[in-house]
Coordinates of C-alpha atoms in Angstrom, one line a residue:
X1 CA 109.8 135.4 95.8
X2 CA 112.8 137.7 95.5
X3 CA 113.5 137.5 99.1
X4 CA 113.4 134.0 99.2
X5 CA 115.7 133.4 95.9
X6 CA 118.1 135.2 97.7
X7 CA 118.0 133.5 101.1
X8 CA 118.8 130.6 99.2
X9 CA 121.3 132.1 97.0
X10 CA 123.0 133.3 100.5
X11 CA 122.7 130.2 102.2
X12 CA 124.5 128.1 99.3
X13 CA 127.1 130.3 99.3
X14 CA 127.4 130.3 103.1
X15 CA 127.9 126.6 103.2
X16 CA 130.5 126.5 99.8
X17 CA 132.7 129.2 101.2
X18 CA 132.8 128.6 105.0
X19 CA 132.8 124.8 105.1
X20 CA 135.0 123.6 101.7
X21 CA 135.2 120.2 103.1
X22 CA 131.6 119.3 102.3
X23 CA 131.1 121.3 99.2
X24 CA 131.3 118.2 96.9
X25 CA 129.1 116.8 99.2
X26 CA 126.3 119.5 99.2
X27 CA 126.9 120.1 95.3
X28 CA 125.7 116.5 94.5
X29 CA 123.1 116.5 97.3
X30 CA 121.1 119.6 95.7
X31 CA 121.6 117.8 92.1
X32 CA 119.9 114.3 93.3
X33 CA 117.1 115.8 95.9
X34 CA 116.2 118.7 94.8
X35 CA 114.9 117.9 91.4
X36 CA 112.8 114.9 93.1
X37 CA 110.8 117.5 95.5
X38 CA 108.1 118.4 92.9
X39 CA 106.9 116.9 89.7
X40 CA 106.8 119.2 86.6
X41 CA 103.9 119.5 84.3
X42 CA 105.1 122.1 82.0
X43 CA 107.7 122.3 79.8
X44 CA 109.3 125.6 81.0
X45 CA 109.7 124.0 84.6
X46 CA 111.4 120.9 82.7
X47 CA 114.1 123.1 80.8
X48 CA 114.9 125.1 83.8
X49 CA 115.3 121.6 86.3
X50 CA 117.7 120.9 83.9
X51 CA 119.6 123.8 83.8
X52 CA 119.6 123.8 87.1
X53 CA 121.4 120.1 87.1
X54 CA 123.7 121.0 84.5
X55 CA 124.9 124.0 86.7
X56 CA 125.3 122.1 89.8
X57 CA 127.2 119.2 87.9
X58 CA 129.4 122.2 86.5
X59 CA 130.1 122.9 90.3
X60 CA 130.6 119.5 91.6
X61 CA 133.4 119.0 88.5
X62 CA 135.4 122.0 90.1
X63 CA 135.4 120.9 93.3
X64 CA 136.0 117.1 92.2
X65 CA 139.0 118.5 90.4
X66 CA 140.6 121.4 92.5
X67 CA 143.6 121.8 90.4
X68 CA 141.1 124.0 88.0
X69 CA 139.1 125.0 90.7
X70 CA 139.4 128.6 92.2
X71 CA 136.9 130.4 94.3
X72 CA 136.5 133.1 92.1
X73 CA 134.3 135.5 91.1
X74 CA 133.3 132.9 87.3
X75 CA 132.4 130.6 90.4
X76 CA 130.7 133.0 92.3
X77 CA 128.4 134.3 89.3
X78 CA 127.8 130.4 88.6
X79 CA 126.3 130.0 91.7
X80 CA 124.5 133.2 92.1
X81 CA 122.8 131.9 88.9
X82 CA 122.3 128.4 90.4
X83 CA 121.0 129.8 93.4
X84 CA 118.2 131.7 91.3
X85 CA 117.4 128.3 89.6
X86 CA 116.8 126.4 92.5
X87 CA 114.6 129.2 93.9
X88 CA 112.8 128.8 91.0
X89 CA 112.6 125.0 91.5
X90 CA 111.9 125.2 95.4
X91 CA 109.6 128.4 95.5
X92 CA 108.2 129.4 98.7
X93 CA 104.8 128.6 97.0
X94 CA 106.0 124.9 95.6
X95 CA 107.2 124.3 99.3
X96 CA 103.9 125.5 101.0
X97 CA 102.1 123.1 98.3
X98 CA 104.2 120.2 99.2
X99 CA 103.7 120.8 103.4
X100 CA 100.0 121.3 102.9
X101 CA 99.9 118.1 100.5
X102 CA 101.6 115.4 103.0
X103 CA 99.5 117.4 106.0
X104 CA 96.3 116.9 104.3
X105 CA 97.4 113.2 103.5
X106 CA 98.2 112.7 107.2
X107 CA 95.0 114.4 107.8
X108 CA 92.9 112.0 105.5
X109 CA 94.9 109.0 107.6
X110 CA 93.7 110.3 110.7
X111 CA 90.4 110.8 109.4
X112 CA 90.3 107.5 108.0
X113 CA 91.1 105.7 111.2
X114 CA 88.5 107.5 113.6
X115 CA 86.0 106.1 110.6
X116 CA 86.5 102.9 111.4
X117 CA 88.3 102.9 115.1
X118 CA 86.4 103.5 118.6
X119 CA 89.1 106.4 120.1
X120 CA 89.0 105.1 123.5
X121 CA 89.7 101.7 122.7
X122 CA 91.6 101.7 119.5
X123 CA 89.2 98.6 118.6
X124 CA 87.2 98.8 114.9
X125 CA 83.9 100.3 115.4
X126 CA 80.2 99.0 114.1
X127 CA 81.0 100.5 111.0
X128 CA 84.5 98.5 110.5
X129 CA 82.2 95.3 111.3
X130 CA 79.6 95.5 108.8
X131 CA 82.0 96.3 105.9
X132 CA 84.0 92.8 107.5
X133 CA 81.2 91.0 107.7
X134 CA 80.2 91.4 103.9
X135 CA 83.7 90.7 102.9
X136 CA 83.8 87.5 105.5
X137 CA 80.5 86.6 104.3
X138 CA 81.4 86.8 100.5
X139 CA 84.4 84.5 101.3
X140 CA 82.2 81.4 101.9
X141 CA 84.1 80.5 104.9
X142 CA 83.3 79.1 108.4
X143 CA 82.9 81.7 111.3
X144 CA 81.7 82.1 114.7
X145 CA 80.4 85.6 115.7
X146 CA 80.5 85.8 119.6
X147 CA 78.5 89.4 120.9
X148 CA 79.7 90.4 124.2
X149 CA 78.4 92.8 126.8
X150 CA 80.6 94.3 129.6
X151 CA 78.6 93.8 133.0
X152 CA 77.9 96.8 135.5
X153 CA 79.2 99.4 133.6
X154 CA 76.3 102.1 134.6
X155 CA 76.7 101.1 138.1
X156 CA 80.2 101.9 137.7
X157 CA 79.6 105.5 136.2
X158 CA 77.0 106.4 138.0
X159 CA 79.1 105.3 141.6
X160 CA 82.5 106.0 140.9
X161 CA 82.5 108.3 138.1
X162 CA 83.2 107.9 134.1
X163 CA 86.9 107.8 134.8
X164 CA 85.9 104.3 136.2
X165 CA 83.8 103.5 133.5
X166 CA 86.4 104.2 131.0
X167 CA 88.8 101.9 132.9
X168 CA 86.7 99.1 132.4
X169 CA 85.8 99.7 129.0
X170 CA 89.7 100.0 128.1
X171 CA 90.3 96.6 130.6
X172 CA 87.8 94.8 128.8
X173 CA 89.4 95.8 125.2
X174 CA 92.6 94.7 126.8
X175 CA 91.3 91.5 128.1
X176 CA 89.7 90.7 124.4
X177 CA 92.7 91.2 122.5
X178 CA 94.7 89.1 124.6
X179 CA 92.1 86.1 124.9
X180 CA 91.6 86.5 120.8
X181 CA 95.3 87.3 120.0
X182 CA 96.0 87.5 116.5
X183 CA 92.4 88.2 115.9
X184 CA 91.8 91.3 113.8
X185 CA 88.2 90.8 114.0
X186 CA 87.0 92.7 117.4
X187 CA 84.9 95.6 117.8
X188 CA 83.4 97.7 120.0
X189 CA 79.6 98.8 119.1
X190 CA 80.0 101.3 121.8
X191 CA 79.1 101.8 124.8
X192 CA 79.3 98.7 127.1
X193 CA 78.8 96.4 123.8
X194 CA 81.5 94.4 122.0
X195 CA 81.6 92.0 119.5
X196 CA 84.4 89.5 117.8
X197 CA 84.4 87.7 114.7
X198 CA 86.4 84.3 114.7
X199 CA 87.2 82.8 111.5
X200 CA 87.3 79.1 112.6
X201 CA 84.6 76.6 114.3
X202 CA 82.0 77.7 117.5
X203 CA 84.7 75.3 120.0
X204 CA 87.6 77.8 119.1
X205 CA 85.8 80.8 119.8
X206 CA 84.1 79.3 122.8
X207 CA 87.7 78.3 124.1
X208 CA 89.2 82.0 123.7
X209 CA 85.8 83.0 125.5
X210 CA 86.8 80.8 128.3
X211 CA 90.3 82.5 128.4
X212 CA 88.5 85.7 128.4
X213 CA 86.8 84.7 131.6
X214 CA 90.1 84.0 133.0
X215 CA 91.7 87.2 132.2
X216 CA 88.7 89.3 133.4
X217 CA 88.8 87.0 136.9
X218 CA 92.1 88.2 138.0
X219 CA 91.8 91.7 136.7
X220 CA 92.3 94.4 139.1
X221 CA 92.1 98.1 138.3
X222 CA 93.3 101.6 139.9
X223 CA 89.4 102.8 140.3
X224 CA 87.5 99.2 140.2
X225 CA 88.7 95.8 141.5
X226 CA 86.7 93.6 139.1
X227 CA 84.7 93.1 136.2
X228 CA 82.8 90.2 134.1
X229 CA 82.0 90.2 130.4
X230 CA 78.7 88.7 129.4
X231 CA 79.0 86.9 126.1
X232 CA 77.2 84.4 123.3
X233 CA 78.6 83.0 120.4
X234 CA 76.8 81.6 117.4
X235 CA 78.7 79.7 114.0
X236 CA 77.8 80.1 110.6
X237 CA 78.2 76.2 110.1
X238 CA 74.0 75.4 109.3
X239 CA 73.2 78.9 109.5
X240 CA 73.8 80.8 105.9
X241 CA 71.4 84.0 107.0
X242 CA 74.0 86.7 108.5
X243 CA 71.1 88.0 110.4
X244 CA 70.1 84.6 112.6
X245 CA 74.1 83.8 113.2
X246 CA 73.8 87.4 115.1
X247 CA 70.7 86.8 116.5
X248 CA 71.3 83.7 118.0
X249 CA 74.5 85.3 119.5
X250 CA 72.8 88.3 120.8
X251 CA 70.0 85.8 122.1
X252 CA 72.9 83.6 124.0
X253 CA 74.9 86.9 125.4
X254 CA 71.3 88.3 127.0
X255 CA 70.7 84.8 128.5
X256 CA 74.1 84.8 129.9
X257 CA 73.8 88.4 131.3
X258 CA 70.4 87.5 132.6
X259 CA 72.2 84.8 134.8
X260 CA 74.7 87.3 135.9
X261 CA 72.2 89.8 137.3
X262 CA 70.5 86.9 139.0
X263 CA 73.8 85.7 140.9
X264 CA 74.5 89.4 142.0
X265 CA 70.6 89.6 143.8

């Protein structure tokens, strides 16, 4: 603590002594900014901080009115007292606690992101899908649900390697984002499975799926020449049970997938 106090004191004196043109700015900055760094809970801390503000205000007044200002022993003592007070306000332990709190907050944000997002594609994951679906269901709005499956992923992994498979997964996510531009409800369940919740009619969702087919048909990668996505869509209209909507969309998607493999034979 003593070493840290001494370092703050010396730094402040050096700034004021060697940079006289910036003394006023330096003093005012310390007076305004430092007290906001840490929220105090004790009466003693509040008193110490108040004293620090008063001391720095006196120094600022001396600088602002140069006719009464002299860099003599008295001001050096005042500055020394101010340095000690400031070292109390921003002690090493308090700074470490502040930095730790910010790091912990950032870590929590990262953990929250990966709890609801797929790392490879940056799409939302199944957990986010289940929570979003509950919210949308409670809103009683019309929506369509599209279930999608990337064709040929296993073959790409087996013959060209997992880098090629990852290229396909990322490409599928990018095409989905373009086809359903502005839609925040796009999900990757894992592997080759994707899902989209479209707030609107089944016809609108079908138009976006047609755009998706065009995008995938024109796509060329570095490791893979092309790919397709099988999909099926069902609307909430006429089906109040969410599980029924998912089942219908799944059945249509698997029917599309069977047709794809029939064409490949």
